[in-house]
């Protein structure tokens, strides 16, 4: 595929109430810092409502409409619940050709009934498929067959049951060939393949990068994450990139993340 250079718009959403981590308020600063790391042509900031995730979601929806889809949309969170509206908008725009690649330590596939924590950031991908809390469910759901889990290594029993019952593709290892194959298979029903890449930074190994609220052992090395995203971007059009769950906790992690974010955006935008 010929790679075209995309204009980059970054939408900053410092939402933290969707997280169940005790250190979640750090996500406010994390969203600001991640947005600043993005080499963007255009910047949009969303004012969050700390008491109402539904209100914040409506504001994110408006920001995504304002941003449009003329290039690469980068959403800087905030907790993973921020992804509800950008991915829903991508589903409306690209239809059955959309594939969501979910780089995360967790599946985020719980429902309010199955969630051990009750935190929305652990339900958002399930909400994107049509099941979730009132007011926080995708208006146009993403089919389970349009989802590829990447690097996920901590699923609750109800999430495992959903993955198995609904045929969600799951690439656990840093295997670029397997990931590209999974994305290609997921995209088989659409005339145009458009990929939304979600990155929760807890997909990284906490021994290398620990500035997250829910660290989980045996994650990807930064170079493995970049290799996997690059493989997808070289084969398919990446239209959206979500960068989530950075809780600033040290200069060394911030320097590492700055490099990773800049490279992720460059790869996805064809720069």
PDB file of N, CA and C in Angstrom, residues 158-216:
ATOM      1  N   UNK A 158     -15.452 -13.428  32.540  1.00  0.00           N
ATOM      2  CA  UNK A 158     -16.542 -13.004  31.652  1.00  0.00           C
ATOM      3  C   UNK A 158     -15.995 -12.460  30.332  1.00  0.00           C
ATOM      4  N   UNK A 159     -14.832 -11.841  30.386  1.00  0.00           N
ATOM      5  CA  UNK A 159     -14.215 -11.335  29.159  1.00  0.00           C
ATOM      6  C   UNK A 159     -13.734 -12.486  28.280  1.00  0.00           C
ATOM      7  N   UNK A 160     -13.139 -13.501  28.900  1.00  0.00           N
ATOM      8  CA  UNK A 160     -12.711 -14.679  28.144  1.00  0.00           C
ATOM      9  C   UNK A 160     -13.912 -15.331  27.467  1.00  0.00           C
ATOM     10  N   UNK A 161     -15.007 -15.429  28.186  1.00  0.00           N
ATOM     11  CA  UNK A 161     -16.217 -16.032  27.620  1.00  0.00           C
ATOM     12  C   UNK A 161     -16.710 -15.231  26.420  1.00  0.00           C
ATOM     13  N   UNK A 162     -16.667 -13.905  26.514  1.00  0.00           N
ATOM     14  CA  UNK A 162     -17.105 -13.053  25.404  1.00  0.00           C
ATOM     15  C   UNK A 162     -16.193 -13.241  24.196  1.00  0.00           C
ATOM     16  N   UNK A 163     -14.887 -13.229  24.420  1.00  0.00           N
ATOM     17  CA  UNK A 163     -13.917 -13.390  23.328  1.00  0.00           C
ATOM     18  C   UNK A 163     -14.149 -14.709  22.605  1.00  0.00           C
ATOM     19  N   UNK A 164     -14.341 -15.768  23.374  1.00  0.00           N
ATOM     20  CA  UNK A 164     -14.525 -17.091  22.761  1.00  0.00           C
ATOM     21  C   UNK A 164     -15.870 -17.210  22.053  1.00  0.00           C
ATOM     22  N   UNK A 165     -16.912 -16.659  22.664  1.00  0.00           N
ATOM     23  CA  UNK A 165     -18.252 -16.788  22.076  1.00  0.00           C
ATOM     24  C   UNK A 165     -18.427 -15.933  20.829  1.00  0.00           C
ATOM     25  N   UNK A 166     -17.786 -14.771  20.813  1.00  0.00           N
ATOM     26  CA  UNK A 166     -17.996 -13.828  19.714  1.00  0.00           C
ATOM     27  C   UNK A 166     -16.878 -13.839  18.676  1.00  0.00           C
ATOM     28  N   UNK A 167     -15.870 -14.675  18.874  1.00  0.00           N
ATOM     29  CA  UNK A 167     -14.814 -14.806  17.875  1.00  0.00           C
ATOM     30  C   UNK A 167     -13.914 -13.593  17.755  1.00  0.00           C
ATOM     31  N   UNK A 168     -13.648 -12.919  18.869  1.00  0.00           N
ATOM     32  CA  UNK A 168     -12.732 -11.774  18.847  1.00  0.00           C
ATOM     33  C   UNK A 168     -11.316 -12.274  18.577  1.00  0.00           C
ATOM     34  N   UNK A 169     -10.642 -11.686  17.623  1.00  0.00           N
ATOM     35  CA  UNK A 169      -9.265 -12.075  17.310  1.00  0.00           C
ATOM     36  C   UNK A 169      -8.315 -11.561  18.394  1.00  0.00           C
ATOM     37  N   UNK A 170      -7.319 -12.380  18.716  1.00  0.00           N
ATOM     38  CA  UNK A 170      -6.462 -12.080  19.867  1.00  0.00           C
ATOM     39  C   UNK A 170      -5.027 -12.477  19.530  1.00  0.00           C
ATOM     40  N   UNK A 171      -4.170 -11.474  19.388  1.00  0.00           N
ATOM     41  CA  UNK A 171      -2.747 -11.704  19.129  1.00  0.00           C
ATOM     42  C   UNK A 171      -1.994 -11.359  20.405  1.00  0.00           C
ATOM     43  N   UNK A 172      -1.492 -12.359  21.094  1.00  0.00           N
ATOM     44  CA  UNK A 172      -0.896 -12.141  22.405  1.00  0.00           C
ATOM     45  C   UNK A 172       0.575 -11.757  22.330  1.00  0.00           C
ATOM     46  N   UNK A 173       1.300 -12.344  21.379  1.00  0.00           N
ATOM     47  CA  UNK A 173       2.748 -12.137  21.290  1.00  0.00           C
ATOM     48  C   UNK A 173       3.082 -10.968  20.360  1.00  0.00           C
ATOM     49  N   UNK A 174       4.334 -10.545  20.404  1.00  0.00           N
ATOM     50  CA  UNK A 174       4.812  -9.474  19.520  1.00  0.00           C
ATOM     51  C   UNK A 174       5.142 -10.069  18.159  1.00  0.00           C
ATOM     52  N   UNK A 175       4.097 -10.485  17.455  1.00  0.00           N
ATOM     53  CA  UNK A 175       4.226 -11.175  16.175  1.00  0.00           C
ATOM     54  C   UNK A 175       3.564 -10.318  15.103  1.00  0.00           C
ATOM     55  N   UNK A 176       4.385  -9.560  14.370  1.00  0.00           N
ATOM     56  CA  UNK A 176       3.849  -8.609  13.392  1.00  0.00           C
ATOM     57  C   UNK A 176       3.087  -9.314  12.285  1.00  0.00           C
ATOM     58  N   UNK A 177       3.590 -10.447  11.834  1.00  0.00           N
ATOM     59  CA  UNK A 177       2.920 -11.175  10.756  1.00  0.00           C
ATOM     60  C   UNK A 177       1.540 -11.652  11.188  1.00  0.00           C
ATOM     61  N   UNK A 178       1.451 -12.166  12.418  1.00  0.00           N
ATOM     62  CA  UNK A 178       0.157 -12.631  12.924  1.00  0.00           C
ATOM     63  C   UNK A 178      -0.817 -11.474  13.093  1.00  0.00           C
ATOM     64  N   UNK A 179      -0.322 -10.328  13.531  1.00  0.00           N
ATOM     65  CA  UNK A 179      -1.197  -9.173  13.714  1.00  0.00           C
ATOM     66  C   UNK A 179      -1.727  -8.668  12.375  1.00  0.00           C
ATOM     67  N   UNK A 180      -0.869  -8.549  11.391  1.00  0.00           N
ATOM     68  CA  UNK A 180      -1.312  -8.090  10.068  1.00  0.00           C
ATOM     69  C   UNK A 180      -2.332  -9.060   9.487  1.00  0.00           C
ATOM     70  N   UNK A 181      -2.107 -10.351   9.677  1.00  0.00           N
ATOM     71  CA  UNK A 181      -3.069 -11.348   9.193  1.00  0.00           C
ATOM     72  C   UNK A 181      -4.411 -11.207   9.895  1.00  0.00           C
ATOM     73  N   UNK A 182      -4.370 -10.977  11.212  1.00  0.00           N
ATOM     74  CA  UNK A 182      -5.617 -10.815  11.968  1.00  0.00           C
ATOM     75  C   UNK A 182      -6.382  -9.586  11.510  1.00  0.00           C
ATOM     76  N   UNK A 183      -5.682  -8.490  11.285  1.00  0.00           N
ATOM     77  CA  UNK A 183      -6.335  -7.272  10.816  1.00  0.00           C
ATOM     78  C   UNK A 183      -6.925  -7.489   9.426  1.00  0.00           C
ATOM     79  N   UNK A 184      -6.167  -8.132   8.562  1.00  0.00           N
ATOM     80  CA  UNK A 184      -6.659  -8.391   7.214  1.00  0.00           C
ATOM     81  C   UNK A 184      -7.900  -9.261   7.202  1.00  0.00           C
ATOM     82  N   UNK A 185      -7.940 -10.247   8.085  1.00  0.00           N
ATOM     83  CA  UNK A 185      -9.111 -11.122   8.180  1.00  0.00           C
ATOM     84  C   UNK A 185     -10.310 -10.360   8.738  1.00  0.00           C
ATOM     85  N   UNK A 186     -10.050  -9.508   9.743  1.00  0.00           N
ATOM     86  CA  UNK A 186     -11.128  -8.718  10.337  1.00  0.00           C
ATOM     87  C   UNK A 186     -11.719  -7.740   9.332  1.00  0.00           C
ATOM     88  N   UNK A 187     -10.902  -7.291   8.393  1.00  0.00           N
ATOM     89  CA  UNK A 187     -11.335  -6.282   7.423  1.00  0.00           C
ATOM     90  C   UNK A 187     -11.968  -6.883   6.183  1.00  0.00           C
ATOM     91  N   UNK A 188     -12.114  -8.193   6.149  1.00  0.00           N
ATOM     92  CA  UNK A 188     -12.530  -8.860   4.922  1.00  0.00           C
ATOM     93  C   UNK A 188     -13.894  -8.409   4.404  1.00  0.00           C
ATOM     94  N   UNK A 189     -14.746  -7.867   5.296  1.00  0.00           N
ATOM     95  CA  UNK A 189     -16.085  -7.504   4.867  1.00  0.00           C
ATOM     96  C   UNK A 189     -16.229  -6.098   4.308  1.00  0.00           C
ATOM     97  N   UNK A 190     -15.183  -5.285   4.382  1.00  0.00           N
ATOM     98  CA  UNK A 190     -15.316  -3.890   3.969  1.00  0.00           C
ATOM     99  C   UNK A 190     -14.623  -3.601   2.649  1.00  0.00           C
ATOM    100  N   UNK A 191     -15.151  -2.625   1.895  1.00  0.00           N
ATOM    101  CA  UNK A 191     -14.529  -2.237   0.634  1.00  0.00           C
ATOM    102  C   UNK A 191     -13.226  -1.469   0.889  1.00  0.00           C
ATOM    103  N   UNK A 192     -13.186  -0.698   1.954  1.00  0.00           N
ATOM    104  CA  UNK A 192     -12.007   0.090   2.300  1.00  0.00           C
ATOM    105  C   UNK A 192     -11.631  -0.245   3.736  1.00  0.00           C
ATOM    106  N   UNK A 193     -10.396  -0.637   3.946  1.00  0.00           N
ATOM    107  CA  UNK A 193      -9.957  -0.968   5.297  1.00  0.00           C
ATOM    108  C   UNK A 193      -9.398   0.271   5.975  1.00  0.00           C
ATOM    109  N   UNK A 194      -9.978   0.620   7.120  1.00  0.00           N
ATOM    110  CA  UNK A 194      -9.517   1.750   7.928  1.00  0.00           C
ATOM    111  C   UNK A 194      -9.270   1.227   9.340  1.00  0.00           C
ATOM    112  N   UNK A 195      -8.119   1.512   9.899  1.00  0.00           N
ATOM    113  CA  UNK A 195      -7.735   0.965  11.196  1.00  0.00           C
ATOM    114  C   UNK A 195      -7.689   2.066  12.248  1.00  0.00           C
ATOM    115  N   UNK A 196      -8.321   1.787  13.383  1.00  0.00           N
ATOM    116  CA  UNK A 196      -8.187   2.636  14.563  1.00  0.00           C
ATOM    117  C   UNK A 196      -7.280   1.887  15.533  1.00  0.00           C
ATOM    118  N   UNK A 197      -6.165   2.501  15.891  1.00  0.00           N
ATOM    119  CA  UNK A 197      -5.198   1.897  16.806  1.00  0.00           C
ATOM    120  C   UNK A 197      -5.379   2.513  18.191  1.00  0.00           C
ATOM    121  N   UNK A 198      -5.763   1.667  19.141  1.00  0.00           N
ATOM    122  CA  UNK A 198      -5.873   2.089  20.543  1.00  0.00           C
ATOM    123  C   UNK A 198      -4.631   1.608  21.281  1.00  0.00           C
ATOM    124  N   UNK A 199      -3.986   2.520  22.016  1.00  0.00           N
ATOM    125  CA  UNK A 199      -2.823   2.151  22.830  1.00  0.00           C
ATOM    126  C   UNK A 199      -3.049   2.602  24.262  1.00  0.00           C
ATOM    127  N   UNK A 200      -3.233   1.633  25.143  1.00  0.00           N
ATOM    128  CA  UNK A 200      -3.153   1.877  26.585  1.00  0.00           C
ATOM    129  C   UNK A 200      -1.700   1.585  26.945  1.00  0.00           C
ATOM    130  N   UNK A 201      -1.027   2.529  27.565  1.00  0.00           N
ATOM    131  CA  UNK A 201       0.400   2.355  27.793  1.00  0.00           C
ATOM    132  C   UNK A 201       0.730   1.240  28.782  1.00  0.00           C
ATOM    133  N   UNK A 202      -0.297   0.649  29.404  1.00  0.00           N
ATOM    134  CA  UNK A 202      -0.003  -0.526  30.221  1.00  0.00           C
ATOM    135  C   UNK A 202       0.227  -1.773  29.373  1.00  0.00           C
ATOM    136  N   UNK A 203       0.121  -1.647  28.037  1.00  0.00           N
ATOM    137  CA  UNK A 203       0.531  -2.741  27.163  1.00  0.00           C
ATOM    138  C   UNK A 203       2.042  -2.941  27.228  1.00  0.00           C
ATOM    139  N   UNK A 204       2.761  -1.909  27.671  1.00  0.00           N
ATOM    140  CA  UNK A 204       4.213  -1.996  27.812  1.00  0.00           C
ATOM    141  C   UNK A 204       4.587  -2.747  29.081  1.00  0.00           C
ATOM    142  N   UNK A 205       5.763  -3.336  29.066  1.00  0.00           N
ATOM    143  CA  UNK A 205       6.249  -4.060  30.235  1.00  0.00           C
ATOM    144  C   UNK A 205       6.527  -3.073  31.366  1.00  0.00           C
ATOM    145  N   UNK A 206       5.932  -3.273  32.540  1.00  0.00           N
ATOM    146  CA  UNK A 206       6.122  -2.316  33.638  1.00  0.00           C
ATOM    147  C   UNK A 206       7.550  -2.247  34.163  1.00  0.00           C
ATOM    148  N   UNK A 207       8.378  -3.238  33.845  1.00  0.00           N
ATOM    149  CA  UNK A 207       9.780  -3.150  34.233  1.00  0.00           C
ATOM    150  C   UNK A 207      10.524  -2.117  33.397  1.00  0.00           C
ATOM    151  N   UNK A 208       9.947  -1.762  32.256  1.00  0.00           N
ATOM    152  CA  UNK A 208      10.547  -0.750  31.376  1.00  0.00           C
ATOM    153  C   UNK A 208       9.821   0.574  31.497  1.00  0.00           C
ATOM    154  N   UNK A 209       8.488   0.526  31.588  1.00  0.00           N
ATOM    155  CA  UNK A 209       7.664   1.737  31.690  1.00  0.00           C
ATOM    156  C   UNK A 209       6.567   1.474  32.710  1.00  0.00           C
ATOM    157  N   UNK A 210       6.605   2.172  33.823  1.00  0.00           N
ATOM    158  CA  UNK A 210       5.677   1.888  34.903  1.00  0.00           C
ATOM    159  C   UNK A 210       4.696   2.981  35.245  1.00  0.00           C
ATOM    160  N   UNK A 211       4.619   4.035  34.441  1.00  0.00           N
ATOM    161  CA  UNK A 211       3.771   5.186  34.765  1.00  0.00           C
ATOM    162  C   UNK A 211       2.333   4.973  34.306  1.00  0.00           C
ATOM    163  N   UNK A 212       1.722   3.914  34.840  1.00  0.00           N
ATOM    164  CA  UNK A 212       0.335   3.572  34.540  1.00  0.00           C
ATOM    165  C   UNK A 212      -0.351   3.153  35.830  1.00  0.00           C
ATOM    166  N   UNK A 213      -1.673   3.167  35.825  1.00  0.00           N
ATOM    167  CA  UNK A 213      -2.419   2.844  37.033  1.00  0.00           C
ATOM    168  C   UNK A 213      -2.632   1.370  37.269  1.00  0.00           C
ATOM    169  N   UNK A 214      -2.532   0.565  36.199  1.00  0.00           N
ATOM    170  CA  UNK A 214      -2.785  -0.879  36.311  1.00  0.00           C
ATOM    171  C   UNK A 214      -1.665  -1.669  35.642  1.00  0.00           C
ATOM    172  N   UNK A 215      -0.448  -1.590  36.185  1.00  0.00           N
ATOM    173  CA  UNK A 215       0.680  -2.298  35.566  1.00  0.00           C
ATOM    174  C   UNK A 215       0.476  -3.805  35.598  1.00  0.00           C
ATOM    175  N   UNK A 216       0.853  -4.453  34.504  1.00  0.00           N
ATOM    176  CA  UNK A 216       0.672  -5.899  34.368  1.00  0.00           C
ATOM    177  C   UNK A 216       1.959  -6.493  33.793  1.00  0.00           C
TER     178      UNK A 216
END
